[in-house]
Short mmCIF file of C-alpha atoms and ligand atoms in Angstrom, two decimals:
data_model
loop_
_atom_site.label_atom_id
_atom_site.label_comp_id
_atom_site.label_asym_id
_atom_site.label_seq_id
_atom_site.Cartn_x
_atom_site.Cartn_y
_atom_site.Cartn_z
CA UNK I 782 -0.27 0.15 -0.18
CA UNK I 783 1.20 3.09 -1.20
CA UNK I 784 2.86 5.26 2.05
CA UNK I 785 0.31 8.30 3.06
CA UNK I 786 1.00 11.13 6.03
CA UNK I 787 -1.75 12.46 8.51
CA UNK I 788 -3.70 15.62 7.48
CA UNK I 789 -6.40 17.55 9.07
CA UNK I 790 -8.95 19.78 7.55
CA UNK I 791 -13.06 21.04 7.64
CA UNK I 792 -15.39 19.13 5.19
CA UNK I 793 -18.99 17.87 4.26
CA UNK I 794 -19.82 14.34 5.12
CA UNK I 795 -23.20 14.54 3.20
CA UNK I 796 -24.90 16.33 0.98
CA UNK I 797 -26.47 19.46 3.38
CA UNK I 798 -22.87 20.44 2.48
CA UNK I 799 -22.58 20.85 6.65
CA UNK I 800 -18.00 21.95 7.24
CA UNK I 801 -16.16 20.69 10.00
CA UNK I 802 -13.48 19.05 11.18
CA UNK I 803 -12.33 15.82 10.20
CA UNK I 804 -9.05 13.72 10.59
CA UNK I 805 -7.61 11.92 6.86
CA UNK I 806 -4.74 10.99 5.01
CA UNK I 807 -3.20 11.95 1.92
CA UNK I 808 -0.42 10.34 -0.08
CA UNK I 809 3.06 10.87 1.30
CA UNK I 810 5.11 13.01 -0.59
CA UNK I 811 6.42 11.17 -3.65
CA UNK I 812 9.83 11.19 -6.12
CA UNK I 813 8.11 14.28 -8.09
CA UNK I 814 5.67 15.70 -5.28
CA UNK I 815 6.28 19.15 -3.77
CA UNK I 816 4.92 19.65 -0.17
CA UNK I 817 3.72 22.06 1.65
CA UNK I 818 1.65 24.04 4.08
CA UNK I 819 -1.48 25.31 3.27
CA UNK I 820 -1.69 29.65 3.99
CA UNK I 821 -4.84 30.94 2.33
CA UNK I 822 -7.07 28.92 -0.01
CA UNK I 823 -10.25 31.23 -1.70
CA UNK I 824 -14.22 30.29 -1.48
CA UNK I 825 -15.24 29.45 -4.98
CA UNK I 826 -18.90 28.79 -5.62
CA UNK I 827 -17.99 25.65 -7.11
CA UNK I 828 -17.01 24.27 -3.57
CA UNK I 829 -20.43 25.55 -2.55
CA UNK I 830 -21.83 23.62 -5.30
CA UNK I 831 -19.89 20.56 -4.74
CA UNK I 832 -20.36 20.28 -1.10
CA UNK I 833 -23.79 20.23 -1.96
CA UNK I 834 -24.24 17.90 -4.68
CA UNK I 835 -25.48 20.34 -6.90
CA UNK I 836 -23.83 18.65 -10.08
CA UNK I 837 -24.58 15.15 -9.01
CA UNK I 838 -21.12 14.03 -8.45
CA UNK I 839 -20.03 14.34 -5.12
CA UNK I 840 -18.00 11.46 -2.72
CA UNK I 841 -18.10 11.67 0.43
CA UNK I 842 -16.23 12.53 2.98
CA UNK I 843 -15.67 15.36 0.98
CA UNK I 844 -12.77 18.67 1.87
CA UNK I 845 -13.56 21.81 -0.18
CA UNK I 846 -10.74 23.99 -1.72
CA UNK I 847 -9.32 24.67 -4.64
CA UNK I 848 -8.02 28.19 -4.54
CA UNK I 849 -4.32 27.40 -2.43
CA UNK I 850 -1.38 29.45 -1.97
CA UNK I 851 1.00 28.09 0.75
CA UNK I 852 4.73 27.15 1.24
CA UNK I 853 6.82 24.13 -0.19
CA UNK I 854 8.25 22.01 3.18
CA UNK I 855 9.24 18.67 1.61
CA UNK I 856 10.09 17.71 -1.76
CA UNK I 857 10.73 14.22 -3.45
CA UNK I 858 14.24 13.01 -4.70
CA UNK I 859 13.56 13.69 -8.64
CA UNK I 860 11.88 17.32 -7.73
CA UNK I 861 13.64 20.31 -9.92
CA UNK I 862 11.35 23.42 -10.27
CA UNK I 863 10.96 23.64 -5.84
CA UNK I 864 12.69 23.88 -3.29
CA UNK I 865 11.90 24.10 1.05
CA UNK I 866 9.83 27.21 1.40
CA UNK I 867 9.18 28.30 -2.22
CA UNK I 868 5.68 30.40 -2.44
CA UNK I 869 3.13 27.83 -4.36
CA UNK I 870 0.26 27.22 -5.54
CA UNK I 871 -2.50 24.61 -6.95
CA UNK I 872 -6.07 25.19 -8.83
CA UNK I 873 -8.27 23.01 -9.90
CA UNK I 874 -6.48 19.56 -11.47
CA UNK I 875 -3.66 18.09 -9.56
CA UNK I 876 -3.12 15.53 -12.25
CA UNK I 877 -3.91 14.59 -16.10
CA UNK I 878 -2.79 11.65 -17.97
CA UNK I 879 0.40 13.82 -19.67
CA UNK I 880 -0.38 11.63 -23.12
CA UNK I 881 -3.19 13.00 -25.17
CA UNK I 882 -3.42 15.89 -27.21
CA UNK I 883 -5.17 17.91 -24.81
CA UNK I 884 -1.79 16.72 -22.21
CA UNK I 885 0.70 17.72 -25.40
CA UNK I 886 -0.69 21.01 -25.89
CA UNK I 887 -0.62 22.29 -22.27
CA UNK I 888 -4.95 21.55 -22.05
CA UNK I 889 -4.56 19.67 -19.32
CA UNK I 890 -7.96 20.62 -17.90
CA UNK I 891 -9.52 19.37 -21.13
CA UNK I 892 -7.58 15.97 -21.01
CA UNK I 893 -10.10 13.23 -20.57
CA UNK I 894 -8.43 11.63 -16.98
CA UNK I 895 -7.14 15.02 -14.93
CA UNK I 896 -7.96 14.17 -11.80
CA UNK I 897 -9.06 16.79 -10.07
CA UNK I 898 -7.54 18.82 -6.44
CA UNK I 899 -10.75 17.32 -4.56
CA UNK I 900 -13.41 14.99 -5.41
CA UNK I 901 -11.24 13.73 -8.03
CA UNK I 902 -10.34 10.16 -8.36
CA UNK I 903 -7.26 8.57 -7.96
CA UNK I 904 -5.84 5.14 -10.67
CA UNK I 905 -6.00 3.58 -7.13
CA UNK I 906 -9.61 4.63 -6.91
CA UNK I 907 -8.39 6.72 -3.67
CA UNK I 908 -10.64 10.34 -3.34
CA UNK I 909 -8.69 13.26 -3.02
CA UNK I 910 -9.02 16.15 -0.77
CA UNK I 911 -9.23 19.57 -1.35
CA UNK I 912 -7.58 22.21 1.05
CA UNK I 913 -9.40 24.02 3.94
CA UNK I 914 -6.96 21.58 5.12
CA UNK I 915 -3.24 22.04 6.97
CA UNK I 916 -1.32 20.34 4.29
CA UNK I 917 -1.29 19.34 0.80
CA UNK I 918 0.68 17.27 -2.05
CA UNK I 919 1.08 17.27 -5.37
CA UNK I 920 3.22 16.71 -8.54
CA UNK I 921 5.61 19.11 -9.25
CA UNK I 922 3.95 19.72 -13.03
CA UNK I 923 0.57 21.11 -11.23
CA UNK I 924 1.85 23.47 -8.79
CA UNK I 925 2.22 27.43 -9.51
CA UNK I 926 5.60 29.32 -9.03
CA UNK I 927 4.44 32.07 -6.81
CA UNK I 928 5.49 35.16 -7.69
CA UNK I 929 7.79 37.09 -5.40
CA UNK I 930 6.75 40.38 -3.47
CA UNK I 931 2.80 39.37 -4.63
CA UNK I 932 0.57 39.01 -2.22
CA UNK I 933 -0.70 35.29 -1.27
CA UNK I 934 -4.03 36.51 0.67
CA UNK I 935 -5.27 38.13 -1.43
CA UNK I 936 -4.02 36.12 -4.91
CA UNK I 937 -4.85 32.86 -4.06
CA UNK I 938 -8.44 33.04 -5.53
CA UNK I 939 -6.20 34.07 -8.79
CA UNK I 940 -5.48 29.88 -9.77
CA UNK I 941 -9.33 28.80 -10.17
CA UNK I 942 -10.85 32.58 -10.62
CA UNK I 943 -8.52 33.66 -12.48
CA UNK I 944 -7.12 31.17 -14.91
CA UNK I 945 -11.51 30.74 -15.37
CA UNK I 946 -11.70 34.10 -16.32
CA UNK I 947 -7.69 34.83 -17.82
CA UNK I 948 -8.33 31.95 -20.55
CA UNK I 949 -11.46 31.96 -22.46
CA UNK I 950 -10.69 35.70 -22.88
CA UNK I 951 -7.59 34.97 -24.35
CA UNK I 952 -8.60 32.47 -26.57
CA UNK I 953 -11.97 33.30 -27.73
CA UNK I 954 -9.71 36.97 -28.47
CA UNK I 955 -12.80 39.07 -25.93
CA UNK I 956 -8.27 40.47 -24.83
CA UNK I 957 -8.24 42.72 -27.85
CA UNK I 958 -7.97 46.93 -27.56
CA UNK I 959 -11.39 49.07 -29.40
CA UNK I 960 -13.44 45.75 -28.21
CA UNK I 961 -16.64 46.63 -25.81
CA UNK I 962 -16.81 43.21 -23.59
CA UNK I 963 -19.68 42.63 -20.91
CA UNK I 964 -19.04 40.31 -17.75
CA UNK I 965 -22.20 38.92 -16.42
CA UNK I 966 -22.74 37.86 -12.75
CA UNK I 967 -19.95 40.40 -10.73
CA UNK I 968 -18.94 37.83 -8.13
CA UNK I 969 -15.56 36.24 -7.48
CA UNK I 970 -15.15 35.44 -11.34
CA UNK I 971 -17.23 38.38 -12.46
CA UNK I 972 -14.99 40.99 -10.54
CA UNK I 973 -11.96 39.60 -11.66
CA UNK I 974 -12.68 39.14 -15.09
CA UNK I 975 -13.39 43.43 -15.98
CA UNK I 976 -9.57 43.35 -13.70
CA UNK I 977 -8.42 41.90 -16.45
CA UNK I 978 -10.43 43.00 -19.60
CA UNK I 979 -8.91 46.62 -17.87
CA UNK I 980 -5.55 45.31 -18.74
CA UNK I 981 -6.70 44.53 -21.68
CA UNK I 982 -7.87 47.77 -22.48
CA UNK I 983 -11.15 46.79 -23.71
CA UNK I 984 -13.99 48.45 -23.64
CA UNK I 985 -15.85 46.96 -20.27
CA UNK I 986 -19.57 46.83 -19.22
CA UNK I 987 -21.41 45.07 -16.40
CA UNK I 988 -24.36 42.67 -16.21
CA UNK I 989 -25.37 42.23 -12.74
CA UNK I 990 -28.79 41.73 -10.81
CA UNK I 991 -27.59 44.00 -7.75
CA UNK I 992 -27.98 47.78 -8.17
CA UNK I 993 -25.27 48.47 -5.13
CA UNK I 994 -22.72 47.10 -7.39
CA UNK I 995 -22.73 49.94 -9.56
CA UNK I 996 -20.65 52.49 -8.20
CA UNK I 997 -17.95 49.52 -7.01
CA UNK I 998 -17.88 48.70 -10.83
CA UNK I 999 -17.57 52.31 -12.59
CA UNK I 1000 -15.70 53.92 -9.74
CA UNK I 1001 -13.33 51.20 -8.29
CA UNK I 1002 -13.07 48.45 -11.09
CA UNK I 1003 -13.10 50.88 -13.83
CA UNK I 1004 -16.22 49.25 -15.80
CA UNK I 1005 -17.22 51.59 -18.55
CA UNK I 1006 -21.02 50.33 -18.13
CA UNK I 1007 -23.20 48.36 -15.74
CA UNK I 1008 -26.78 46.92 -16.73
CA UNK I 1009 -29.49 45.85 -14.52
CA UNK I 1010 -29.63 42.61 -15.88
CA UNK I 1011 -33.11 41.56 -15.03
CA UNK I 1012 -34.27 45.26 -16.04
CA UNK I 1013 -35.72 45.13 -19.39
CA UNK I 1014 -35.66 48.41 -20.50
CA UNK I 1015 -32.17 48.81 -18.98
CA UNK I 1016 -31.01 45.62 -21.53
CA UNK I 1017 -33.76 46.80 -24.51
CA UNK I 1018 -31.71 50.09 -24.59
CA UNK I 1019 -27.74 48.53 -24.90
CA UNK I 1020 -28.81 44.95 -27.34
CA UNK I 1021 -26.61 45.03 -30.18
CA UNK I 1022 -23.93 46.77 -28.44
CA UNK I 1023 -21.18 43.83 -27.17
CA UNK I 1024 -18.24 42.33 -29.49
CA UNK I 1025 -18.57 39.63 -27.06
CA UNK I 1026 -19.55 38.64 -22.83
CA UNK I 1027 -18.03 36.04 -20.31
CA UNK I 1028 -21.35 35.17 -18.40
CA UNK I 1029 -19.74 34.33 -14.83
CA UNK I 1030 -23.45 33.73 -13.47
CA UNK I 1031 -23.68 31.09 -11.05
CA UNK I 1032 -28.06 30.37 -11.10
CA UNK I 1033 -30.14 29.01 -13.93
CA UNK I 1034 -30.37 32.12 -15.82
CA UNK I 1035 -32.11 33.50 -19.64
CA UNK I 1036 -29.89 33.94 -21.89
CA UNK I 1037 -31.85 35.56 -24.82
CA UNK I 1038 -31.53 39.19 -23.04
CA UNK I 1039 -27.63 38.12 -23.10
CA UNK I 1040 -27.55 37.38 -26.74
CA UNK I 1041 -29.59 40.25 -27.30
CA UNK I 1042 -26.84 42.27 -26.16
CA UNK I 1043 -24.28 41.08 -28.77
CA UNK I 1044 -23.60 42.58 -32.15
CA UNK I 1045 -23.28 40.31 -34.74
CA UNK I 1046 -20.81 37.59 -34.76
CA UNK I 1047 -20.78 38.24 -31.00
CA UNK I 1048 -19.71 35.83 -28.81
CA UNK I 1049 -20.89 34.50 -25.75
CA UNK I 1050 -18.37 32.40 -23.79
CA UNK I 1051 -20.44 30.58 -20.74
CA UNK I 1052 -17.98 29.51 -17.49
CA UNK I 1053 -20.67 29.84 -14.79
CA UNK I 1054 -21.75 26.68 -13.92
CA UNK I 1055 -25.39 26.62 -12.69
CA UNK I 1056 -26.65 23.16 -10.98
CA UNK I 1057 -29.43 22.90 -14.11
CA UNK I 1058 -29.10 23.54 -17.86
CA UNK I 1059 -29.75 27.09 -19.35
CA UNK I 1060 -32.81 26.50 -22.60
CA UNK I 1061 -30.45 27.87 -25.86
CA UNK I 1062 -32.51 30.91 -27.79
CA UNK I 1063 -32.04 29.65 -30.86
CA UNK I 1064 -32.99 33.16 -33.07
CA UNK I 1065 -30.91 35.02 -30.52
CA UNK I 1066 -28.05 33.10 -31.75
CA UNK I 1067 -28.80 32.59 -35.17
CA UNK I 1068 -30.14 35.55 -36.28
CA UNK I 1069 -26.78 38.21 -36.14
CA UNK I 1070 -24.49 34.54 -36.60
CA UNK I 1071 -23.36 34.96 -33.30
CA UNK I 1072 -21.39 32.25 -31.44
CA UNK I 1073 -21.68 30.31 -28.19
CA UNK I 1074 -18.61 28.37 -26.27
CA UNK I 1075 -17.75 27.27 -22.94
CA UNK I 1076 -14.93 27.41 -21.11
CA UNK I 1077 -13.41 25.47 -17.94
CA UNK I 1078 -10.80 26.59 -16.12
CA UNK I 1079 -7.22 26.28 -17.44
CA UNK I 1080 -3.61 24.32 -18.26
CA UNK I 1081 -0.84 24.76 -15.76
CA UNK I 1082 1.49 26.58 -18.75
CA UNK I 1083 -1.34 28.71 -19.14
CA UNK I 1084 -2.63 29.17 -14.90
CA UNK I 1085 1.46 30.40 -14.88
CA UNK I 1086 1.34 32.43 -17.21
CA UNK I 1087 -1.74 34.61 -15.84
CA UNK I 1088 -0.45 34.47 -12.50
CA UNK I 1089 3.10 36.05 -13.45
CA UNK I 1090 0.63 38.84 -16.05
CA UNK I 1091 -1.56 38.98 -12.32
CA UNK I 1092 1.24 40.15 -10.59
CA UNK I 1093 2.92 42.43 -13.41
CA UNK I 1094 -0.07 44.29 -13.57
CA UNK I 1095 -1.12 44.31 -9.76
CA UNK I 1096 -3.94 42.34 -10.54
CA UNK I 1097 -5.91 41.01 -7.05
CA UNK I 1098 -9.38 39.50 -6.41
CA UNK I 1099 -11.30 41.58 -3.75
CA UNK I 1100 -11.51 39.95 -0.43
CA UNK I 1101 -12.87 39.12 2.91
CA UNK I 1102 -9.83 36.82 4.84
CA UNK I 1103 -11.81 35.19 7.52
CA UNK I 1104 -11.05 31.91 9.92
CA UNK I 1105 -11.53 28.49 9.30
CA UNK I 1106 -14.79 28.19 11.88
CA UNK I 1107 -15.93 30.52 10.40
CA UNK I 1108 -16.48 29.11 6.39
CA UNK I 1109 -20.40 27.88 7.27
CA UNK I 1110 -21.34 31.08 7.89
CA UNK I 1111 -18.82 32.06 4.57
CA UNK I 1112 -20.97 29.67 2.42
CA UNK I 1113 -24.18 30.71 4.11
CA UNK I 1114 -23.09 34.22 2.92
CA UNK I 1115 -22.30 33.61 -0.38
CA UNK I 1116 -25.47 30.99 -1.48
CA UNK I 1117 -26.93 34.71 -1.04
CA UNK I 1118 -24.14 36.39 -2.73
CA UNK I 1119 -23.19 38.50 0.28
CA UNK I 1120 -19.95 38.87 -0.28
CA UNK I 1121 -17.69 41.01 -1.88
CA UNK I 1122 -15.97 39.30 -4.11
CA UNK I 1123 -14.48 35.87 -2.32
CA UNK I 1124 -13.77 34.63 1.10
CA UNK I 1125 -10.58 33.18 1.33
CA UNK I 1126 -10.21 31.59 4.65
CA UNK I 1127 -6.34 31.57 6.62
CA UNK I 1128 -5.60 28.50 6.98
CA UNK I 1129 -2.25 28.96 8.03
CA UNK I 1130 -2.91 31.25 10.88
CA UNK I 1131 -6.80 29.49 12.11
CA UNK I 1132 -7.43 26.20 11.64
CA UNK I 1133 -6.70 24.45 14.61
CA UNK I 1134 -6.14 20.72 15.24
CA UNK I 1135 -7.65 20.52 18.99
P1 NAP V 1353 -19.74 33.97 -7.69
O1 NAP V 1353 -19.07 35.00 -6.75
O2 NAP V 1353 -21.30 33.42 -5.59
O3 NAP V 1353 -20.10 35.01 -8.39
C1 NAP V 1353 -21.64 34.89 -9.59
C2 NAP V 1353 -22.42 36.08 -9.54
O4 NAP V 1353 -23.23 35.88 -10.03
C3 NAP V 1353 -23.10 36.37 -8.10
O5 NAP V 1353 -22.15 37.85 -7.77
C4 NAP V 1353 -24.07 36.89 -8.98
O6 NAP V 1353 -25.10 38.17 -7.65
C5 NAP V 1353 -24.09 37.17 -9.68
N1 NAP V 1353 -25.95 36.68 -10.52
C6 NAP V 1353 -26.36 35.76 -9.64
N2 NAP V 1353 -27.54 36.12 -11.02
C7 NAP V 1353 -27.55 36.22 -12.07
C8 NAP V 1353 -27.85 37.22 -12.80
N3 NAP V 1353 -29.26 36.46 -13.24
N4 NAP V 1353 -27.30 38.26 -13.50
C9 NAP V 1353 -26.23 38.25 -13.78
N5 NAP V 1353 -25.75 38.27 -12.08
C10 NAP V 1353 -25.96 37.20 -11.59
O7 NAP V 1353 -19.71 32.88 -7.72
P2 NAP V 1353 -18.48 32.77 -8.46
O8 NAP V 1353 -17.28 31.55 -7.84
O9 NAP V 1353 -17.59 33.66 -9.42
O10 NAP V 1353 -18.48 31.31 -9.64
C11 NAP V 1353 -19.44 31.97 -10.28
C12 NAP V 1353 -20.16 30.66 -11.28
O11 NAP V 1353 -18.17 29.46 -11.80
C13 NAP V 1353 -20.50 28.85 -10.24
O12 NAP V 1353 -21.42 28.14 -10.81
C14 NAP V 1353 -18.94 27.98 -10.50
O13 NAP V 1353 -19.61 27.28 -9.82
C15 NAP V 1353 -18.54 28.73 -11.80
N6 NAP V 1353 -17.13 28.27 -11.91
C16 NAP V 1353 -16.44 27.62 -12.92
C17 NAP V 1353 -15.64 27.47 -13.19
C18 NAP V 1353 -15.16 26.99 -15.04
O14 NAP V 1353 -13.65 26.50 -15.14
N7 NAP V 1353 -16.32 26.88 -15.87
C19 NAP V 1353 -14.35 27.65 -12.77
C20 NAP V 1353 -15.36 27.98 -11.16
C21 NAP V 1353 -15.72 28.48 -11.02
P3 NAP V 1353 -25.40 38.48 -6.19
O15 NAP V 1353 -24.19 38.04 -5.59
O16 NAP V 1353 -25.78 39.54 -6.80
O17 NAP V 1353 -26.04 37.08 -6.13
ZN1 ZN V 1354 -13.33 27.56 -8.34
#
């Protein structure tokens, strides 16, 4: 049997999703593995979907957490990229087949055999555990080098929220100065998308259902416009004005209004993952030869590129740092949209094994 190490964290035992302290084991540091002490972990809306089994593939007990930063404490004998004391990050995936076309193209996120950081299934059938926990062990190929002097508390969400927005904006060509791009859902993902778009030099309009976000979007994030997506008059007035939209909404919502905002040939790119399918209004799509696409996080090479870009342009999420024992309240607040804009757990200082 493979060697294991003792670990401690907070996890859910069933789909009620209530998190409690749990002891568990991880694999011991293998030849190509890096072990690190978790310092901070962001609370992604996917964690909320997962602990409550919104998508129907949860394994319990589940230790969530895939926006991870920490400091290396042990490296395997064949590790080349990292040494003890290095600051590192791990996002949504911790392994992939490394042989398929997607892996060869540095798109491990689209490998059919990719292994997720938590709730993933290892080749031996064991389930992976995330970083609402004291330590992580991951293959060095799936570990991100943290830029020097880049804040780890505020920066932690970037390894999921950052790459999930950066990658589609690049891939779908919505990163060109002069374009006018919409961001639907000003939450953890959406507010980072606005920051990337401003750094790319595009014009940005935010679409959300909460009027209180308008001043933040415009005055703080520098968005050029704000539209209440549940107000038909505002949506109608802006019809046909956007080159693209990144849809970061976490709940079931209408695509009709978003498609109608696009210019002919505009692109609607969906990254939000509501728990039920969305309806596709086919006339709105076809009339202007519009395109729809999706995107799922990003590969490891692009994640490193994203974090280096973020450090260079000082792109950091707006976070509320919380203690580990606040996490259930944080989940309730996230469910009702009461967070500006990402909770980050101070795991390093507040996770206590009692
Ligand atoms: P979040 O922080 O909860 O943000 C979602 C935002 O959408 C909230 O600010 C919410 O506003 C807003 N919203 C709700 N209904 C809306 C509507 N009808 N129109 C416009 N805005 C609306 O969640 P997140 O962490 O950013 O995650 C967003 C989604 O992306 C989740 O489904 C998550 O699972 C998914 N995700 C996907 C990937 C991927 O690789 N594709 C990666 C990570 C996450 P209020 O706050 O006012 O309710
Ligand atoms: Zn996430």
